[in-house]
Amino acid sequence: MRQRVVRVALTAALVAVVLLATPLALVIRSSLYTAQRDSLERAALAGAVRVSPDFATGDPVELPSPPRGGRLGLYDPRARLRAGSGPATGDGPVRRALGGELVRRGAGGQVVVTVPVSHAERVIGVVRASSPADAVRRRVLVAWAVLLGVALVAVFVAVLVARRQARVLAAPLEGLSRHCEAVAEGNLSQRADGSSIPEIDQVARTHNEMLDSLSELLRHERDFTANASHQLRTPLAGLQLALEAGLGQDDAAGLRPVVSEALATTQRLHRTVEELLRLSRSHGWAPSSAAYVPAQRLIEETVERWHGLFAREGRRLVSSADDVLADVRVPGGPVSEVLGILLDNARVHGRGTVRIRTRDLGGALAFDVTDEGSIEGDPARVFDRGHSGGGSGTGIGLALARDLTISFGGRLSVTHTDPTTFMLLLPVDQEGQEDQDDRDGQGGQENPAR
């Protein structure tokens, strides 16, 4: 690119020099020849003034000094040289001047000016001034050499400026090219630097915005893969245990509870996958009316689902509600996932009895999940993805719980480190509750008619 910019600038400079220097060279040549003729004309006129009408009878004539390097002579009507210097017999310009015409022309390698001398309305002589044309030509060549030197300097300066501008233009583009190569090799953390050129800065900004979007998309995809692996691990293990237990049953009556449990687990897996897909594809939660469930029923289903896992480990899971309204509804899918993550975290990393306490805060609903363990270190770091607190975990669950909570406008925090207590805070929209109740009531009236 740098060479192309220099070539373009050099071509433009050469075209400009040719278009300007050629007419200027012609003007200089014409001006120098005109100036020489004007000088000869002034000398000839000065000599004509000094010619007396009696010079033909022998009266001597004193002509002024000729121009530098030239000659000045007086000719009679017969074209003979009578005074000064010049050809002994008048040439063409002298004969034309005898006809009463002032002549300015070149002849025989000379620049010649002839001025007629008149008396009593007739020409009595001619004053001829001349100088070598070579002298004028030399001045023309000198002037042209100076003009050529100026043109070469102008072209040289144009090349220097073009090289500098080429560096200015090419440097950010070369940097952007290196940046793109780094991105192509997989380094998505690279960002293009700005420059002093608005157009290139706009390209860099657009490129960086594209990388931000691409990085965010890839992060969502990676998070979805990790979240799905983390969230499906426990339900799949439970499903496997249930199916293995069913293989040991010989009668159909014993298989029915196992199949029912497997079906319920499959439905929970389906809801989990839907929640993870929603989280990975959207920036917020826009639930349908059917997505809200009563808070009390949600807690009862959660305790029922997790009670067996804690019981097999010799631990208790209890729940309590402090004046929670029966008609308070919450987003069922995401809240169930968050509570499941908190309970699984308490089962794996906590100790003793696990308690779920539901509190109505007036405009908000709080779920406290407490176990008899403790948190060491900075409690805020437990929500960082990849941070497992030095244990055997993957550091995914609590980060996922935080993202799910934020997606539906809630807040998840650690309220106590000993004993470990997590609080899930949900805003409650009273108008939305009333609208949901109205829809449920209408649905209940329409069902019998079907």
CSV table of C-alpha atoms in Angstrom, one decimal:
chain,number,residue,atom,x,y,z
A,1,MET,CA,0.0,0.0,0.0
A,2,ARG,CA,2.8,2.4,0.8
A,3,GLN,CA,4.3,2.0,-2.7
A,4,ARG,CA,0.9,2.6,-4.3
A,5,VAL,CA,0.4,5.8,-2.3
A,6,VAL,CA,3.8,7.0,-3.3
A,7,ARG,CA,3.2,6.2,-6.9
A,8,VAL,CA,-0.1,7.9,-7.0
A,9,ALA,CA,1.4,11.0,-5.3
A,10,LEU,CA,4.4,11.0,-7.7
A,11,THR,CA,2.1,10.7,-10.7
A,12,ALA,CA,-0.1,13.5,-9.5
A,13,ALA,CA,3.0,15.7,-8.9
A,14,LEU,CA,4.5,15.0,-12.3
A,15,VAL,CA,1.2,15.8,-14.1
A,16,ALA,CA,0.9,19.0,-12.1
A,17,VAL,CA,4.5,20.0,-12.9
A,18,VAL,CA,4.1,19.3,-16.6
A,19,LEU,CA,0.8,21.2,-16.8
A,20,LEU,CA,2.2,24.2,-15.0
A,21,ALA,CA,5.9,24.2,-16.1
A,22,THR,CA,5.3,23.9,-19.9
A,23,PRO,CA,3.2,27.0,-20.3
A,24,LEU,CA,5.4,28.8,-17.8
A,25,ALA,CA,8.5,27.9,-19.8
A,26,LEU,CA,6.9,29.3,-23.0
A,27,VAL,CA,5.9,32.5,-21.2
A,28,ILE,CA,9.5,32.9,-19.9
A,29,ARG,CA,10.9,32.5,-23.4
A,30,SER,CA,8.5,34.9,-24.9
A,31,SER,CA,9.0,37.4,-22.1
A,32,LEU,CA,12.8,37.4,-22.5
A,33,TYR,CA,12.7,37.9,-26.2
A,34,THR,CA,10.1,40.6,-25.8
A,35,ALA,CA,12.3,42.3,-23.2
A,36,GLN,CA,15.3,42.2,-25.5
A,37,ARG,CA,13.3,43.7,-28.4
A,38,ASP,CA,12.0,46.4,-26.1
A,39,SER,CA,15.5,47.3,-25.0
A,40,LEU,CA,16.6,47.5,-28.7
A,41,GLU,CA,13.6,49.6,-29.6
A,42,ARG,CA,14.4,52.1,-26.8
A,43,ALA,CA,18.0,52.3,-28.1
A,44,ALA,CA,16.9,52.8,-31.7
A,45,LEU,CA,14.4,55.5,-30.7
A,46,ALA,CA,17.0,57.2,-28.7
A,47,GLY,CA,19.3,57.2,-31.8
A,48,ALA,CA,16.5,58.4,-34.1
A,49,VAL,CA,16.0,61.5,-31.9
A,50,ARG,CA,19.6,62.5,-32.4
A,51,VAL,CA,19.5,62.3,-36.2
A,52,SER,CA,19.5,65.7,-37.9
A,53,PRO,CA,17.7,66.3,-41.2
A,54,ASP,CA,21.0,67.5,-42.6
A,55,PHE,CA,22.9,64.3,-42.0
A,56,ALA,CA,22.4,63.4,-45.7
A,57,THR,CA,24.6,66.4,-46.7
A,58,GLY,CA,27.4,65.3,-44.5
A,59,ASP,CA,26.4,66.6,-41.1
A,60,PRO,CA,27.9,64.2,-38.6
A,61,VAL,CA,25.5,62.2,-36.4
A,62,GLU,CA,26.4,61.2,-32.8
A,63,LEU,CA,24.4,58.1,-31.9
A,64,PRO,CA,24.1,56.9,-28.3
A,65,SER,CA,26.0,53.9,-27.1
A,66,PRO,CA,24.6,50.6,-28.5
A,67,PRO,CA,23.0,48.0,-26.1
A,68,ARG,CA,25.4,45.8,-24.3
A,69,GLY,CA,26.7,43.2,-26.7
A,70,GLY,CA,24.7,44.7,-29.6
A,71,ARG,CA,25.1,47.2,-32.4
A,72,LEU,CA,23.4,50.5,-33.4
A,73,GLY,CA,23.7,52.1,-36.8
A,74,LEU,CA,22.2,54.8,-39.0
A,75,TYR,CA,21.3,54.1,-42.6
A,76,ASP,CA,20.4,56.6,-45.4
A,77,PRO,CA,17.5,56.2,-47.9
A,78,ARG,CA,19.8,54.1,-50.1
A,79,ALA,CA,20.3,51.5,-47.2
A,80,ARG,CA,23.9,52.5,-46.7
A,81,LEU,CA,25.5,52.6,-43.3
A,82,ARG,CA,26.2,56.3,-42.5
A,83,ALA,CA,27.0,56.1,-38.7
A,84,GLY,CA,27.4,53.6,-35.9
A,85,SER,CA,27.9,49.9,-36.4
A,86,GLY,CA,26.1,47.2,-38.4
A,87,PRO,CA,26.0,45.7,-41.8
A,88,ALA,CA,27.5,48.0,-44.5
A,89,THR,CA,24.3,47.5,-46.6
A,90,GLY,CA,20.9,47.4,-44.9
A,91,ASP,CA,19.2,44.1,-44.7
A,92,GLY,CA,15.6,43.3,-45.0
A,93,PRO,CA,14.4,45.0,-41.8
A,94,VAL,CA,16.2,48.2,-42.9
A,95,ARG,CA,14.5,48.2,-46.3
A,96,ARG,CA,11.1,47.6,-44.6
A,97,ALA,CA,11.7,50.5,-42.3
A,98,LEU,CA,12.5,52.8,-45.2
A,99,GLY,CA,8.9,52.2,-46.1
A,100,GLY,CA,7.9,53.9,-42.8
A,101,GLU,CA,7.3,50.7,-40.8
A,102,LEU,CA,8.9,50.0,-37.4
A,103,VAL,CA,10.3,46.4,-37.6
A,104,ARG,CA,10.9,44.0,-34.7
A,105,ARG,CA,12.1,40.6,-35.8
A,106,GLY,CA,14.9,38.1,-35.9
A,107,ALA,CA,17.3,37.8,-38.8
A,108,GLY,CA,20.5,35.9,-39.4
A,109,GLY,CA,20.9,34.9,-35.7
A,110,GLN,CA,20.2,38.4,-34.6
A,111,VAL,CA,17.4,40.2,-32.8
A,112,VAL,CA,16.8,43.3,-34.9
A,113,VAL,CA,14.7,46.4,-34.4
A,114,THR,CA,14.6,49.2,-37.1
A,115,VAL,CA,13.0,52.6,-36.6
A,116,PRO,CA,12.4,55.0,-39.5
A,117,VAL,CA,13.6,58.6,-39.2
A,118,SER,CA,11.1,61.0,-40.8
A,119,HIS,CA,11.3,64.6,-41.8
A,120,ALA,CA,8.7,66.7,-43.8
A,121,GLU,CA,6.5,63.6,-44.1
A,122,ARG,CA,9.2,61.5,-45.7
A,123,VAL,CA,11.7,58.9,-44.5
A,124,ILE,CA,15.2,60.3,-44.5
A,125,GLY,CA,16.9,57.4,-42.8
A,126,VAL,CA,16.7,54.3,-40.6
A,127,VAL,CA,18.2,53.5,-37.2
A,128,ARG,CA,19.0,49.8,-36.8
A,129,ALA,CA,19.6,48.2,-33.3
A,130,SER,CA,20.6,44.6,-33.1
A,131,SER,CA,22.0,42.0,-30.6
A,132,PRO,CA,23.0,38.3,-30.9
A,133,ALA,CA,20.0,35.9,-30.5
A,134,ASP,CA,22.4,33.5,-28.6
A,135,ALA,CA,22.5,35.9,-25.6
A,136,VAL,CA,18.8,35.8,-25.3
A,137,ARG,CA,18.8,32.1,-25.9
A,138,ARG,CA,21.3,31.6,-23.1
A,139,ARG,CA,19.1,33.6,-20.7
A,140,VAL,CA,16.1,31.5,-21.7
A,141,LEU,CA,18.1,28.3,-21.1
A,142,VAL,CA,19.2,29.6,-17.7
A,143,ALA,CA,15.6,30.4,-16.8
A,144,TRP,CA,14.4,27.0,-17.9
A,145,ALA,CA,17.2,25.3,-15.9
A,146,VAL,CA,16.0,27.2,-12.8
A,147,LEU,CA,12.4,26.2,-13.6
A,148,LEU,CA,13.4,22.6,-14.0
A,149,GLY,CA,15.3,22.7,-10.7
A,150,VAL,CA,12.3,24.1,-8.9
A,151,ALA,CA,10.1,21.4,-10.5
A,152,LEU,CA,12.5,18.7,-9.4
A,153,VAL,CA,12.5,20.1,-5.9
A,154,ALA,CA,8.7,20.2,-5.9
A,155,VAL,CA,8.6,16.6,-7.1
A,156,PHE,CA,11.1,15.6,-4.4
A,157,VAL,CA,9.1,17.3,-1.7
A,158,ALA,CA,6.0,15.7,-3.0
A,159,VAL,CA,7.6,12.3,-2.7
A,160,LEU,CA,8.8,13.0,0.8
A,161,VAL,CA,5.3,14.1,1.8
A,162,ALA,CA,3.7,11.1,0.0
A,163,ARG,CA,6.1,8.7,1.9
A,164,ARG,CA,5.1,10.2,5.2
A,165,GLN,CA,1.4,10.1,4.4
A,166,ALA,CA,1.8,6.6,3.2
A,167,ARG,CA,3.3,5.6,6.6
A,168,VAL,CA,0.5,7.5,8.4
A,169,LEU,CA,-2.2,5.7,6.3
A,170,ALA,CA,-0.5,2.3,6.1
A,171,ALA,CA,0.5,2.0,9.8
A,172,PRO,CA,-3.0,1.6,11.2
A,173,LEU,CA,-4.1,-0.7,8.4
A,174,GLU,CA,-1.0,-2.9,8.9
A,175,GLY,CA,-1.8,-2.9,12.6
A,176,LEU,CA,-5.4,-3.9,11.8
A,177,SER,CA,-4.1,-6.6,9.6
A,178,ARG,CA,-1.9,-8.0,12.3
A,179,HIS,CA,-4.8,-7.8,14.7
A,180,CYS,CA,-7.0,-9.8,12.3
A,181,GLU,CA,-4.3,-12.4,12.0
A,182,ALA,CA,-4.2,-12.8,15.7
A,183,VAL,CA,-8.0,-13.1,15.8
A,184,ALA,CA,-7.9,-15.7,13.1
A,185,GLU,CA,-5.4,-17.7,15.2
A,186,GLY,CA,-8.0,-17.7,18.0
A,187,ASN,CA,-7.1,-14.8,20.2
A,188,LEU,CA,-10.5,-13.1,20.6
A,189,SER,CA,-9.2,-10.8,23.4
A,190,GLN,CA,-7.3,-8.6,20.9
A,191,ARG,CA,-8.8,-5.3,20.0
A,192,ALA,CA,-7.8,-2.9,17.2
A,193,ASP,CA,-6.2,0.3,18.2
A,194,GLY,CA,-7.4,3.8,17.2
A,195,SER,CA,-5.6,6.1,14.8
A,196,SER,CA,-5.8,9.8,13.7
A,197,ILE,CA,-7.8,8.8,10.6
A,198,PRO,CA,-11.5,8.9,11.1
A,199,GLU,CA,-12.3,6.4,8.4
A,200,ILE,CA,-9.9,3.8,9.6
A,201,ASP,CA,-11.1,4.5,13.2
A,202,GLN,CA,-14.6,3.7,12.1
A,203,VAL,CA,-13.5,0.4,10.6
A,204,ALA,CA,-11.6,-0.4,13.8
A,205,ARG,CA,-14.6,0.4,15.9
A,206,THR,CA,-16.9,-1.7,13.8
A,207,HIS,CA,-14.4,-4.5,13.9
A,208,ASN,CA,-14.1,-4.3,17.7
A,209,GLU,CA,-17.9,-4.3,18.0
A,210,MET,CA,-18.1,-7.4,15.9
A,211,LEU,CA,-15.5,-9.1,18.0
A,212,ASP,CA,-17.4,-8.1,21.2
A,213,SER,CA,-20.6,-9.6,19.8
A,214,LEU,CA,-18.7,-12.7,18.6
A,215,SER,CA,-17.0,-13.1,22.0
A,216,GLU,CA,-20.3,-12.7,23.8
A,217,LEU,CA,-21.9,-15.3,21.5
A,218,LEU,CA,-19.1,-17.8,22.1
A,219,ARG,CA,-19.2,-17.1,25.8
A,220,HIS,CA,-22.9,-17.9,25.8
A,221,GLU,CA,-22.3,-21.1,23.9
A,222,ARG,CA,-19.5,-22.2,26.2
A,223,ASP,CA,-21.6,-21.3,29.3
A,224,PHE,CA,-24.5,-23.3,27.9
A,225,THR,CA,-22.3,-26.3,27.4
A,226,ALA,CA,-20.8,-26.1,30.9
A,227,ASN,CA,-24.2,-25.3,32.5
A,228,ALA,CA,-25.9,-28.2,30.7
A,229,SER,CA,-23.2,-30.6,31.7
A,230,HIS,CA,-23.5,-29.4,35.3
A,231,GLN,CA,-27.2,-29.3,35.6
A,232,LEU,CA,-28.0,-32.6,33.8
A,233,ARG,CA,-25.4,-34.6,35.8
A,234,THR,CA,-27.5,-35.1,39.0
A,235,PRO,CA,-30.9,-35.7,37.3
A,236,LEU,CA,-29.3,-38.2,34.9
A,237,ALA,CA,-27.7,-40.0,37.8
A,238,GLY,CA,-31.0,-40.1,39.6
A,239,LEU,CA,-32.7,-41.4,36.4
A,240,GLN,CA,-30.1,-44.1,36.0
A,241,LEU,CA,-30.6,-45.2,39.6
A,242,ALA,CA,-34.4,-45.3,39.2
A,243,LEU,CA,-34.1,-47.4,36.0
A,244,GLU,CA,-31.6,-49.7,37.6
A,245,ALA,CA,-34.0,-50.2,40.5
A,246,GLY,CA,-36.8,-50.9,38.0
A,247,LEU,CA,-34.8,-53.7,36.4
A,248,GLY,CA,-34.9,-55.5,39.7
A,249,GLN,CA,-38.8,-55.5,39.8
A,250,ASP,CA,-40.5,-58.6,38.6
A,251,ASP,CA,-44.1,-57.4,38.8
A,252,ALA,CA,-45.9,-54.7,36.8
A,253,ALA,CA,-47.1,-53.0,40.0
A,254,GLY,CA,-43.6,-52.5,41.2
A,255,LEU,CA,-42.5,-51.0,37.9
A,256,ARG,CA,-45.2,-48.3,37.8
A,257,PRO,CA,-43.6,-46.1,40.6
A,258,VAL,CA,-40.2,-46.4,38.9
A,259,VAL,CA,-41.6,-45.4,35.5
A,260,SER,CA,-43.5,-42.5,37.0
A,261,GLU,CA,-40.3,-41.3,38.8
A,262,ALA,CA,-38.4,-41.7,35.5
A,263,LEU,CA,-41.0,-39.7,33.6
A,264,ALA,CA,-41.0,-36.9,36.2
A,265,THR,CA,-37.2,-36.8,36.0
A,266,THR,CA,-37.4,-36.6,32.2
A,267,GLN,CA,-39.8,-33.7,32.5
A,268,ARG,CA,-37.5,-31.9,34.9
A,269,LEU,CA,-34.6,-32.5,32.4
A,270,HIS,CA,-36.7,-31.0,29.7
A,271,ARG,CA,-37.4,-27.9,31.8
A,272,THR,CA,-33.8,-27.6,32.7
A,273,VAL,CA,-32.7,-27.6,29.1
A,274,GLU,CA,-35.3,-25.0,28.2
A,275,GLU,CA,-34.1,-22.7,31.0
A,276,LEU,CA,-30.5,-23.1,29.9
A,277,LEU,CA,-31.4,-22.4,26.3
A,278,ARG,CA,-33.4,-19.3,27.3
A,279,LEU,CA,-30.5,-18.0,29.4
A,280,SER,CA,-28.0,-18.6,26.5
A,281,ARG,CA,-30.1,-16.9,23.8
A,282,SER,CA,-31.6,-13.9,25.6
A,283,HIS,CA,-30.6,-11.0,27.8
A,284,GLY,CA,-33.6,-11.1,30.0
A,285,TRP,CA,-36.7,-13.2,30.9
A,286,ALA,CA,-40.1,-12.6,29.3
A,287,PRO,CA,-42.2,-15.4,30.8
A,288,SER,CA,-45.6,-16.4,29.6
A,289,SER,CA,-48.5,-16.4,32.0
A,290,ALA,CA,-48.2,-20.2,32.4
A,291,ALA,CA,-44.6,-19.8,33.6
A,292,TYR,CA,-45.8,-18.5,37.0
A,293,VAL,CA,-46.5,-21.0,39.7
A,294,PRO,CA,-47.6,-20.5,43.4
A,295,ALA,CA,-44.6,-20.1,45.6
A,296,GLN,CA,-45.9,-22.6,48.2
A,297,ARG,CA,-46.4,-25.3,45.6
A,298,LEU,CA,-42.9,-24.6,44.2
A,299,ILE,CA,-41.3,-25.1,47.6
A,300,GLU,CA,-43.3,-28.3,48.3
A,301,GLU,CA,-42.2,-29.8,44.9
A,302,THR,CA,-38.6,-28.8,45.5
A,303,VAL,CA,-38.5,-30.4,49.0
A,304,GLU,CA,-40.2,-33.5,47.7
A,305,ARG,CA,-37.7,-33.8,44.8
A,306,TRP,CA,-34.6,-33.3,47.0
A,307,HIS,CA,-35.7,-35.0,50.2
A,308,GLY,CA,-34.6,-38.5,49.0
A,309,LEU,CA,-31.1,-37.4,48.0
A,310,PHE,CA,-30.5,-35.9,51.4
A,311,ALA,CA,-32.1,-38.8,53.2
A,312,ARG,CA,-29.8,-41.3,51.5
A,313,GLU,CA,-26.8,-39.4,52.9
A,314,GLY,CA,-28.4,-39.3,56.4
A,315,ARG,CA,-29.2,-35.6,56.3
A,316,ARG,CA,-32.5,-33.7,56.8
A,317,LEU,CA,-34.2,-31.1,54.5
A,318,VAL,CA,-36.9,-29.0,56.1
A,319,SER,CA,-38.8,-25.9,54.9
A,320,SER,CA,-40.8,-23.1,56.6
A,321,ALA,CA,-42.8,-20.1,55.4
A,322,ASP,CA,-43.3,-16.9,57.3
A,323,ASP,CA,-46.8,-15.5,56.4
A,324,VAL,CA,-46.4,-16.2,52.7
A,325,LEU,CA,-49.6,-15.5,50.8
A,326,ALA,CA,-51.0,-18.6,49.2
A,327,ASP,CA,-51.6,-16.8,45.9
A,328,VAL,CA,-48.1,-15.3,45.6
A,329,ARG,CA,-46.7,-16.6,42.3
A,330,VAL,CA,-43.1,-16.7,41.1
A,331,PRO,CA,-41.4,-17.7,37.8
A,332,GLY,CA,-41.5,-21.5,38.2
A,333,GLY,CA,-38.8,-22.7,35.8
A,334,PRO,CA,-35.9,-20.4,36.7
A,335,VAL,CA,-36.6,-20.2,40.4
A,336,SER,CA,-36.8,-24.0,40.6
A,337,GLU,CA,-33.4,-24.3,38.9
A,338,VAL,CA,-31.8,-21.7,41.2
A,339,LEU,CA,-33.2,-23.5,44.3
A,340,GLY,CA,-32.0,-26.8,42.9
A,341,ILE,CA,-28.5,-25.4,42.5
A,342,LEU,CA,-28.4,-24.0,46.0
A,343,LEU,CA,-29.7,-27.3,47.5
A,344,ASP,CA,-27.1,-29.3,45.4
A,345,ASN,CA,-24.4,-26.9,46.6
A,346,ALA,CA,-25.5,-27.5,50.2
A,347,ARG,CA,-25.6,-31.3,49.7
A,348,VAL,CA,-22.1,-31.4,48.2
A,349,HIS,CA,-20.2,-28.7,50.1
A,350,GLY,CA,-22.4,-28.2,53.2
A,351,ARG,CA,-23.0,-30.2,56.4
A,352,GLY,CA,-25.9,-31.2,58.6
A,353,THR,CA,-29.6,-30.1,58.2
A,354,VAL,CA,-30.6,-27.9,55.2
A,355,ARG,CA,-33.4,-25.4,55.7
A,356,ILE,CA,-35.4,-23.5,53.2
A,357,ARG,CA,-37.2,-20.5,54.6
A,358,THR,CA,-39.6,-18.4,52.6
A,359,ARG,CA,-40.3,-14.8,53.7
A,360,ASP,CA,-42.8,-12.2,52.4
A,361,LEU,CA,-41.1,-8.8,52.4
A,362,GLY,CA,-44.0,-6.9,50.9
A,363,GLY,CA,-43.3,-6.3,47.2
A,364,ALA,CA,-40.6,-9.0,47.3
A,365,LEU,CA,-40.2,-12.6,48.2
A,366,ALA,CA,-37.0,-14.0,49.9
A,367,PHE,CA,-35.9,-17.7,49.9
A,368,ASP,CA,-33.2,-18.5,52.5
A,369,VAL,CA,-31.2,-21.7,52.0
A,370,THR,CA,-29.1,-22.6,55.1
A,371,ASP,CA,-26.9,-25.5,56.0
A,372,GLU,CA,-24.6,-26.1,59.0
A,373,GLY,CA,-21.4,-25.6,57.0
A,374,SER,CA,-19.3,-22.5,56.5
A,375,ILE,CA,-17.7,-20.4,53.7
A,376,GLU,CA,-14.0,-19.7,53.9
A,377,GLY,CA,-12.5,-16.7,52.1
A,378,ASP,CA,-14.3,-13.9,50.3
A,379,PRO,CA,-18.0,-14.9,50.0
A,380,ALA,CA,-18.5,-12.8,46.9
A,381,ARG,CA,-16.1,-15.0,45.0
A,382,VAL,CA,-18.3,-18.1,45.3
A,383,PHE,CA,-20.3,-16.7,42.3
A,384,ASP,CA,-17.3,-16.4,40.1
A,385,ARG,CA,-17.4,-19.0,37.3
A,386,GLY,CA,-14.6,-21.5,37.8
A,387,HIS,CA,-14.2,-20.7,41.5
A,388,SER,CA,-14.9,-23.8,43.6
A,389,GLY,CA,-13.6,-22.6,46.9
A,390,GLY,CA,-10.8,-25.1,46.9
A,391,GLY,CA,-13.2,-28.1,46.9
A,392,SER,CA,-13.9,-30.7,44.3
A,393,GLY,CA,-16.6,-28.7,42.5
A,394,THR,CA,-16.4,-27.2,39.0
A,395,GLY,CA,-17.3,-23.6,40.0
A,396,ILE,CA,-20.2,-23.5,37.6
A,397,GLY,CA,-23.4,-24.1,39.7
A,398,LEU,CA,-23.5,-20.8,41.7
A,399,ALA,CA,-22.4,-18.8,38.7
A,400,LEU,CA,-25.3,-20.2,36.8
A,401,ALA,CA,-27.6,-19.6,39.7
A,402,ARG,CA,-26.5,-15.9,39.7
A,403,ASP,CA,-27.1,-15.6,35.9
A,404,LEU,CA,-30.5,-17.2,36.2
A,405,THR,CA,-31.5,-14.9,39.0
A,406,ILE,CA,-30.4,-11.8,37.2
A,407,SER,CA,-32.3,-12.9,34.0
A,408,PHE,CA,-35.7,-12.6,35.8
A,409,GLY,CA,-34.8,-9.5,37.8
A,410,GLY,CA,-33.9,-11.1,41.1
A,411,ARG,CA,-30.8,-11.0,43.3
A,412,LEU,CA,-28.7,-13.8,44.8
A,413,SER,CA,-26.3,-13.2,47.7
A,414,VAL,CA,-24.5,-14.7,50.7
A,415,THR,CA,-26.1,-13.4,53.9
A,416,HIS,CA,-24.1,-15.5,56.4
A,417,THR,CA,-20.8,-17.4,56.1
A,418,ASP,CA,-21.2,-19.5,59.3
A,419,PRO,CA,-23.7,-21.1,59.0
A,420,THR,CA,-23.7,-20.8,55.2
A,421,THR,CA,-26.9,-18.9,54.1
A,422,PHE,CA,-27.8,-17.9,50.6
A,423,MET,CA,-30.7,-15.6,50.0
A,424,LEU,CA,-32.7,-15.5,46.7
A,425,LEU,CA,-34.7,-12.3,46.5
A,426,LEU,CA,-37.5,-12.0,44.0
A,427,PRO,CA,-39.6,-8.9,43.1
A,428,VAL,CA,-43.3,-9.6,43.3
A,429,ASP,CA,-45.6,-7.8,40.8
A,430,GLN,CA,-49.0,-7.5,42.6
A,431,GLU,CA,-50.8,-6.4,39.4
A,432,GLY,CA,-49.3,-9.4,37.6
A,433,GLN,CA,-50.6,-11.7,40.4
A,434,GLU,CA,-54.1,-10.3,40.0
A,435,ASP,CA,-54.1,-10.7,36.2
A,436,GLN,CA,-52.8,-14.3,36.6
A,437,ASP,CA,-55.6,-15.0,39.1
A,438,ASP,CA,-58.2,-13.6,36.7
A,439,ARG,CA,-56.9,-15.8,33.9
A,440,ASP,CA,-56.9,-18.8,36.1
A,441,GLY,CA,-60.5,-18.1,37.1
A,442,GLN,CA,-61.6,-17.7,33.5
A,443,GLY,CA,-59.8,-20.9,32.6
A,444,GLY,CA,-61.5,-22.7,35.4
A,445,GLN,CA,-64.9,-21.6,34.2
A,446,GLU,CA,-64.2,-22.6,30.6
A,447,ASN,CA,-62.9,-26.1,31.3
A,448,PRO,CA,-66.3,-27.7,32.2
A,449,ALA,CA,-67.8,-26.4,29.0
A,450,ARG,CA,-65.2,-28.3,27.0
